[in-house]
Short mmCIF file of C-alpha atoms and ligand atoms in Angstrom, two decimals:
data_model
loop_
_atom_site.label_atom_id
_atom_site.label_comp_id
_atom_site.label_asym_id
_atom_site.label_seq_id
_atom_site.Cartn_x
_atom_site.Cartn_y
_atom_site.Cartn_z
CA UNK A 24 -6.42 8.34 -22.52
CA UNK A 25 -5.48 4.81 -23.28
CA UNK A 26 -8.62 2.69 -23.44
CA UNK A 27 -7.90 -0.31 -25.15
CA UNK A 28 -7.29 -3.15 -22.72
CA UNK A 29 -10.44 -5.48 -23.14
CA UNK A 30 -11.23 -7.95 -20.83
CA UNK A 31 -9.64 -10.84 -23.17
CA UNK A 32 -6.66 -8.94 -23.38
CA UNK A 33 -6.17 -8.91 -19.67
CA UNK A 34 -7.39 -12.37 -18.89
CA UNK A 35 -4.14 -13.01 -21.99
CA UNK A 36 -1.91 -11.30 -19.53
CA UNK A 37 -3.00 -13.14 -16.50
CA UNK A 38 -2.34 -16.42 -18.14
CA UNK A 39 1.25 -15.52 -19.75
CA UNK A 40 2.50 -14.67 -16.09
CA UNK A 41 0.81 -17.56 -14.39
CA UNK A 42 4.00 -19.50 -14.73
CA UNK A 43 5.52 -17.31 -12.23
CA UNK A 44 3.16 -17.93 -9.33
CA UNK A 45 5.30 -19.70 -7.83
CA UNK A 46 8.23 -18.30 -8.54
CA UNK A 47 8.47 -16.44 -5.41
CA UNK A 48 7.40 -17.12 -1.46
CA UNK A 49 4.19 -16.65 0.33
CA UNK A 50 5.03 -14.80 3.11
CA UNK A 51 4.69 -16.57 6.02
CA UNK A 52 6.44 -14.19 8.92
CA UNK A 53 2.71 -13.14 9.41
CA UNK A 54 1.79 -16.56 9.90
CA UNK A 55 -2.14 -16.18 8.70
CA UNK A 56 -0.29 -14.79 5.47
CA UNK A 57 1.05 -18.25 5.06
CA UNK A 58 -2.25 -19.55 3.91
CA UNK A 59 -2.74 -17.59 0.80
CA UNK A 60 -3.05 -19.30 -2.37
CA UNK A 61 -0.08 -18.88 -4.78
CA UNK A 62 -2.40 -19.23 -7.58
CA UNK A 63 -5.23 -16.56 -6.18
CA UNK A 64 -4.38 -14.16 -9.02
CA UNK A 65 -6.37 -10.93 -10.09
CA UNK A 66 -6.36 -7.60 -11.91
CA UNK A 67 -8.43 -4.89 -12.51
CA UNK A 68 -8.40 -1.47 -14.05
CA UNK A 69 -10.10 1.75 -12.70
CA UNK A 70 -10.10 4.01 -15.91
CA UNK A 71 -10.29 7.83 -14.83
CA UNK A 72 -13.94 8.01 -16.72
CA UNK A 73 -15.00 5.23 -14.46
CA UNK A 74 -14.89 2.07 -16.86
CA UNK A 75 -13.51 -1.27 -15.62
CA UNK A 76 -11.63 -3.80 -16.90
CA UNK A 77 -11.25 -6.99 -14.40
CA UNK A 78 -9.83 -10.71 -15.20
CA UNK A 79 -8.47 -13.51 -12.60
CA UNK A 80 -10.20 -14.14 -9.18
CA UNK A 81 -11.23 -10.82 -8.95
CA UNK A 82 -13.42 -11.86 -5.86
CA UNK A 83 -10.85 -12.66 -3.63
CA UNK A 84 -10.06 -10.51 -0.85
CA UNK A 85 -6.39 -9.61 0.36
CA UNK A 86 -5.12 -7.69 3.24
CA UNK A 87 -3.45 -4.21 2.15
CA UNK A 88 -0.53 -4.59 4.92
CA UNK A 89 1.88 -1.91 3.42
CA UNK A 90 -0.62 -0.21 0.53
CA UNK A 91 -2.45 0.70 4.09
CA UNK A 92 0.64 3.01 4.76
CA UNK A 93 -0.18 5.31 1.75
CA UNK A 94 -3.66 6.00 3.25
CA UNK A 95 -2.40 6.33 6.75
CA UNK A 96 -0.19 8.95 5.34
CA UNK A 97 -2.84 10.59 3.59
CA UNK A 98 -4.76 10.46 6.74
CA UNK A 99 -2.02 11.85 9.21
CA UNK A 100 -1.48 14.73 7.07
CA UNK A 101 -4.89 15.87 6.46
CA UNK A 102 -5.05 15.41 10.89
CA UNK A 103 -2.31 17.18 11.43
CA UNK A 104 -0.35 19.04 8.32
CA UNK A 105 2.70 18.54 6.19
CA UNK A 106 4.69 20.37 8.68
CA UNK A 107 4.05 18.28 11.91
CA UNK A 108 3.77 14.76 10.03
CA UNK A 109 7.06 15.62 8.16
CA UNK A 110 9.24 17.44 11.50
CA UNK A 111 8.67 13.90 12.99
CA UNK A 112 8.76 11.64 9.09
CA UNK A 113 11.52 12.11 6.94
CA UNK A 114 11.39 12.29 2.70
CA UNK A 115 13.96 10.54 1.32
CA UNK A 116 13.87 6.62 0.20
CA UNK A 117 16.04 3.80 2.12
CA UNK A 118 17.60 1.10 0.23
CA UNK A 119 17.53 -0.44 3.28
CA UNK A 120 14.36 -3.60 3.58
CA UNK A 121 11.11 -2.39 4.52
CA UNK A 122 11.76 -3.31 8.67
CA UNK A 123 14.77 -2.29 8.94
CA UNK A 124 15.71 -0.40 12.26
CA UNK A 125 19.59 0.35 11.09
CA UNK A 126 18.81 3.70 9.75
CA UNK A 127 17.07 5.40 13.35
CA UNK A 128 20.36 5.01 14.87
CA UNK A 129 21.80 7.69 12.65
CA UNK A 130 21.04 11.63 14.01
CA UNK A 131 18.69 13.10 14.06
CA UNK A 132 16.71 9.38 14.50
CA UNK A 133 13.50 9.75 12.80
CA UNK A 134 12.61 7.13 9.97
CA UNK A 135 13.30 8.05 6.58
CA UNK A 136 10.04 7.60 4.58
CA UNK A 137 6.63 6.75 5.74
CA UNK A 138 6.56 3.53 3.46
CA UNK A 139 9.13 1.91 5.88
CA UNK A 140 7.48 0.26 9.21
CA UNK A 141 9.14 2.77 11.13
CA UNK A 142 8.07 5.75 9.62
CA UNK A 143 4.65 4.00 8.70
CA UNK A 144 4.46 3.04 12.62
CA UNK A 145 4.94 6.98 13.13
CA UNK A 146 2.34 7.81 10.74
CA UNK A 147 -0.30 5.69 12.68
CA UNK A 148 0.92 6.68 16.09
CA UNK A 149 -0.17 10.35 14.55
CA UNK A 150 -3.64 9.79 13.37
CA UNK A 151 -6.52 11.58 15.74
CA UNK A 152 -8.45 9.08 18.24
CA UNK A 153 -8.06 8.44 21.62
CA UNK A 154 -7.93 4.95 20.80
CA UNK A 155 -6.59 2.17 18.84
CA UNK A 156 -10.36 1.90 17.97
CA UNK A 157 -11.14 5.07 17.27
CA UNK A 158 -7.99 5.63 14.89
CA UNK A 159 -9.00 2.81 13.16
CA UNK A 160 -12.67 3.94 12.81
CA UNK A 161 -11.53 7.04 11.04
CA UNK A 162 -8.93 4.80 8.71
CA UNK A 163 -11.81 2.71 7.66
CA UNK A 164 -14.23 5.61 7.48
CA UNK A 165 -11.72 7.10 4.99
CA UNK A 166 -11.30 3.79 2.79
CA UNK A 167 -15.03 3.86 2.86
CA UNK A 168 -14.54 6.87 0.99
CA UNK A 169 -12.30 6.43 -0.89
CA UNK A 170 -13.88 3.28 -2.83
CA UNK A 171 -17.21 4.44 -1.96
CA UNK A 172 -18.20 1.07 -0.62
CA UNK A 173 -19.08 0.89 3.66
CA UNK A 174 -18.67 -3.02 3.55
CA UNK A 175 -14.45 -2.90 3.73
CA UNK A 176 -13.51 -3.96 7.03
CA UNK A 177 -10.44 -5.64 8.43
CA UNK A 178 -9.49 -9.20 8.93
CA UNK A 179 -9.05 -10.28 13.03
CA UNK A 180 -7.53 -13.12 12.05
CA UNK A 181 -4.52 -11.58 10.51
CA UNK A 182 -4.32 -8.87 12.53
CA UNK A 183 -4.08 -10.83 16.02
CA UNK A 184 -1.96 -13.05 14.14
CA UNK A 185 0.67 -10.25 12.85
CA UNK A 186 0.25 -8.41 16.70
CA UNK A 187 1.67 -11.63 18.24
CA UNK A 188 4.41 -11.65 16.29
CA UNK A 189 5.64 -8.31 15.47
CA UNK A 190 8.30 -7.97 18.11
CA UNK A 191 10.91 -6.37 15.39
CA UNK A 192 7.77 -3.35 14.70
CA UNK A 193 7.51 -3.26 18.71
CA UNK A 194 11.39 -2.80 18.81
CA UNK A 195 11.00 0.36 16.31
CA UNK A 196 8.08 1.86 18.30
CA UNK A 197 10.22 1.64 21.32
CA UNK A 198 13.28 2.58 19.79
CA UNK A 199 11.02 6.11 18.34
CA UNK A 200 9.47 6.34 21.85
CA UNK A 201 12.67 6.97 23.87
CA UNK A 202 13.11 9.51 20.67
CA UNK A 203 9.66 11.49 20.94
CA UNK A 204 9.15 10.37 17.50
CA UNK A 205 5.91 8.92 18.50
CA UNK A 206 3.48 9.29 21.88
CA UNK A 207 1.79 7.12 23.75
CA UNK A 208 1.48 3.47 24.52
CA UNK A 209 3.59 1.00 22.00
CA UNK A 210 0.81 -1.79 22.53
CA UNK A 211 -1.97 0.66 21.32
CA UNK A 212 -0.11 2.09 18.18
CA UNK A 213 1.09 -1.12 17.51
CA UNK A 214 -2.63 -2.70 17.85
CA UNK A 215 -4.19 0.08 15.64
CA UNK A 216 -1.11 -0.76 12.76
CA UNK A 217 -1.98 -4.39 12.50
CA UNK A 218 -5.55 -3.52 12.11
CA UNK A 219 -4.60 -0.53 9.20
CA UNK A 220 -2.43 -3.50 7.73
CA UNK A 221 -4.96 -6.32 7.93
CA UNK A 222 -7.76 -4.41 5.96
CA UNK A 223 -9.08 -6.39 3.69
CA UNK A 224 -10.38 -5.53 0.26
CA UNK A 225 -10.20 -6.97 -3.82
CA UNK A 226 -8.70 -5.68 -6.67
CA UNK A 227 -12.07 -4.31 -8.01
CA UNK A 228 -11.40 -1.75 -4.56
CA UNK A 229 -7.83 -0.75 -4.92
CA UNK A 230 -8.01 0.09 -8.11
CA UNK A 231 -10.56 2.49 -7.04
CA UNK A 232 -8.37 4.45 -4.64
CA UNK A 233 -5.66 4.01 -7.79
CA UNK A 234 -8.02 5.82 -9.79
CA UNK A 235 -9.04 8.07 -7.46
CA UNK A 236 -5.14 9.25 -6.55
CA UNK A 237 -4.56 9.81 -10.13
CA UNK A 238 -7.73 12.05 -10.04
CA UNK A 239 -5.81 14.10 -7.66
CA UNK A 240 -7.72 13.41 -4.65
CA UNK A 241 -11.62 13.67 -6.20
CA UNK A 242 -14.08 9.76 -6.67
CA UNK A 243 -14.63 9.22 -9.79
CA UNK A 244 -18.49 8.65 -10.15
CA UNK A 245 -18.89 11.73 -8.22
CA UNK A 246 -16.38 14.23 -8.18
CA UNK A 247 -16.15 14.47 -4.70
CA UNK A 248 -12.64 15.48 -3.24
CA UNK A 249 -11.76 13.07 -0.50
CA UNK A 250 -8.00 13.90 -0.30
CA UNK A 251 -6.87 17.22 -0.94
CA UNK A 252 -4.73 17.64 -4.47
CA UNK A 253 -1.72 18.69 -3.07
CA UNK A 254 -1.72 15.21 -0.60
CA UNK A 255 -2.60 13.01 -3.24
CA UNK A 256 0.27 14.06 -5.42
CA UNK A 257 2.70 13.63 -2.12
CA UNK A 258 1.19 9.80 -1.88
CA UNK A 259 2.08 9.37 -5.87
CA UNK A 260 5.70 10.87 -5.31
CA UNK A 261 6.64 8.53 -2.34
CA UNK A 262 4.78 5.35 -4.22
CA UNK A 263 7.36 6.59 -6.64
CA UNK A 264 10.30 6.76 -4.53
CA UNK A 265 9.24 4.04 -1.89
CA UNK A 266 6.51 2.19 -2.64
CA UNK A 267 8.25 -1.15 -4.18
CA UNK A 268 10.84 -1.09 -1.07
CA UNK A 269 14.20 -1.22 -1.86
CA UNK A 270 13.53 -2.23 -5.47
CA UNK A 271 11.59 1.35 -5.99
CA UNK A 272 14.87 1.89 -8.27
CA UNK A 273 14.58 -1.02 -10.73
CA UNK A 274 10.64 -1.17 -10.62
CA UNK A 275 10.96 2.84 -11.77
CA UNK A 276 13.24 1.79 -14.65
CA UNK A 277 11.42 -1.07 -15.80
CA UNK A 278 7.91 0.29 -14.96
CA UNK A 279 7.71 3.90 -14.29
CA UNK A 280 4.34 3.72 -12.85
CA UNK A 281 3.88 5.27 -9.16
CA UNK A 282 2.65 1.97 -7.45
CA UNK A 283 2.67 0.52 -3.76
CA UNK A 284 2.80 -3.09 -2.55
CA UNK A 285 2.05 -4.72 -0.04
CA UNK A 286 3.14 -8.24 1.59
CA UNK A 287 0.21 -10.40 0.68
CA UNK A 288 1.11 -10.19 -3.11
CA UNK A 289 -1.34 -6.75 -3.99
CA UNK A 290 0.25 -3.92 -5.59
CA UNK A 291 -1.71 -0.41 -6.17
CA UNK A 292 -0.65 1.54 -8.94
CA UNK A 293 -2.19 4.97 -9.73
CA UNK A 294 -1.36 6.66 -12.89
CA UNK A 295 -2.63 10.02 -14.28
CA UNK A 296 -3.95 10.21 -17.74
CA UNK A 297 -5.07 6.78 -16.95
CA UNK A 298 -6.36 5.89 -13.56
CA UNK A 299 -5.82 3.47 -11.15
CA UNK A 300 -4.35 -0.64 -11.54
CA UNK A 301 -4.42 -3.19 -8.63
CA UNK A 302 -3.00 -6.50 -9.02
CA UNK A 303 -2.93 -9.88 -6.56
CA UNK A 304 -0.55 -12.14 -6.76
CA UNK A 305 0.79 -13.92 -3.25
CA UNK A 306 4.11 -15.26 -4.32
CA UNK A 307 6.50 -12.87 -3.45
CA UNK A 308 10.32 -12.21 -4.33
CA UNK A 309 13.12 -11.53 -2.38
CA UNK A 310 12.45 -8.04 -1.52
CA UNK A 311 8.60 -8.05 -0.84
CA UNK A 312 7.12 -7.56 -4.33
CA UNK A 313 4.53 -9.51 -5.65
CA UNK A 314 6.42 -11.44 -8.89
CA UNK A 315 3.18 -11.71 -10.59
CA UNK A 316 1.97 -7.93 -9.74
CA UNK A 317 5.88 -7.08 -10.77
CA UNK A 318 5.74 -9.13 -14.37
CA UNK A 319 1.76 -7.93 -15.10
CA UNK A 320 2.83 -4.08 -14.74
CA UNK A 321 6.07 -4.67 -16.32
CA UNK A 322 4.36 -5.94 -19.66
CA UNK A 323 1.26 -3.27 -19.29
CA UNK A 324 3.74 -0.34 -19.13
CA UNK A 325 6.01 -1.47 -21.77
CA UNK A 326 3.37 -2.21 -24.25
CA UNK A 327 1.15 0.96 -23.47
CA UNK A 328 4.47 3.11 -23.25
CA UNK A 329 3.07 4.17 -19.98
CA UNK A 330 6.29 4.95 -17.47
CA UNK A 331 6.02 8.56 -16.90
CA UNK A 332 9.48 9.06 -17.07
N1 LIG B 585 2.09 -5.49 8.35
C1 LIG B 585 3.33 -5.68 7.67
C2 LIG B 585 4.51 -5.43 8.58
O1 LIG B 585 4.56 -4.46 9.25
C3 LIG B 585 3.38 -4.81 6.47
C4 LIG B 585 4.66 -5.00 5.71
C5 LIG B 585 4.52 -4.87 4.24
O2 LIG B 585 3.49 -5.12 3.63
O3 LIG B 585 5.56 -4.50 3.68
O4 LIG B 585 5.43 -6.19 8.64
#
């Protein structure tokens, strides 16, 4: 296992990619996303013997907007089963951006991948509860377990902010409804996916689940199994093939390292032999990805030969 980052080494890192903080945008089409601060920057490492490395402003907190989708998924199927999540999900990655509803008009119309909103939307709509409360009781209940810390909760403020506005995620709910792709009432899916997405947590936390994902499915510290191993390696395979939206391609190439991001600038990257890597960084490019989280995993994989291709 490679063991060698030290905290100075890291904290090097941050610093040679600060330049590029504001390189990209902040988004802003969640407007309480608009407010983070381009230069908010962190990383931490979750080695698979426990150790941590951390540097940057490892105390802020983020929302995980899409990184929620890979524990929805892992949710969903431990609820209900590969076969029922993936009759209604499909497997295959997009190339199309991350909202996009172009692709459900093609038969048979069920989203592609769960990373997309559509098929992320699905994923939610299939979690157990009677209520938008209850489902996301049993989401946070599992992220409690899966960092091993009860505090994690998620942020009103964004999510009331992203529920006003999300009439394109409404549009693919409704679109899937008239398809009996998902069940139910739009407003109450939709209400329980901008909670999932507004859970808020720090780079200290996601590389935690990181870690624990590359541990196929057991915590660290305690060997408990919180996701089974055959779920955990479907999570890594579609952070592989989806999880840096319709740059999953390019990131593979230049990175290798199964990782999902998310639109407030975090990435989670989960790597076995290694463990788990989360990086903040708001500014985002062009296609969603955090430029910072993009450059920091770009140099850590290249000099650490660590792209598992
Ligand atoms: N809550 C966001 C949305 O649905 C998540 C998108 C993302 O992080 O890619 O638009």
């Amino acid at each position: 296992m490679i063991k060698d980052i030290s905290e100075q080494v890291l904290n090097e890192w941050l610093e040679n990619v600060r330049p590029y903080a504001y390189d990209g945008q902040v988004a802003d089409y969640i407007p309480a996303l608009g407010r983070q601060n381009p230069e908010d920057l962190a990383v931490a490492l979750h080695y698979l013997d426990g150790d941590t490395v951390e540097a940057g402003r490892t105390e802020v907190r983020f929302t995980l907007q899409s990184i929620s989708k890979v524990i929805s998924l892992a949710l969903a199927l431990m609820d209900n089963g590969e076969e029922y999540v993936f009759d209604r999900v499909g497997m295959e990655p997009t190339g199309d951006p991350f909202h996009s509803i172009y692709r459900l008009e093609q038969i048979p119309s069920k989203p592609l991948n769960p990373m997309i909103n559509a098929g992320a939307l699905a994923v939610t709509n299939m979690i157990h509860g009677a209520t938008p409360d209850e489902k996301v009781g049993r989401l946070l209940s599992f992220v409690h377990d899966l960092t091993d810390d009860h505090s994690i909760g998620y942020n009103e403020e964004v999510a009331s902010s992203e529920f006003e506005t999300a009439f394109l995620n409404r549009s693919l709910l409704f679109y899937m409804k008239q398809h009996q792709i998902v069940t139910g009432s739009v407003e109450e899916t939709l209400d329980a996916y901008t909670k999932q997405c507004a859970i808020e947590v720090n780079v200290c936390q996601l590389a935690r689940i990181g870690a624990l994902l590359a541990n196929e499915g057991r915590d660290i510290a305690s060997g408990r199994r919180i996701i089974p191993k055959h779920l955990a390696r479907i999570c890594k395979t579609f952070m592989v093939t989806c999880g840096m939206y319709d740059a999953s391609g390019s990131f593979a190439i230049k990175v290798g390292i199964p990782a999902k991001s998310g639109v407030s600038g975090s990435v989670l990257a989960s790597l076995n032999d290694f463990g788990g890597i989360a990086v903040y960084g708001p500014s985002l490019d062009e296609k969603g990805n955090s430029v910072v989280g993009l450059k920091l995993l770009e140099t850590l994989s290249n000099r650490y030969d660590l792209s598992i291709f």
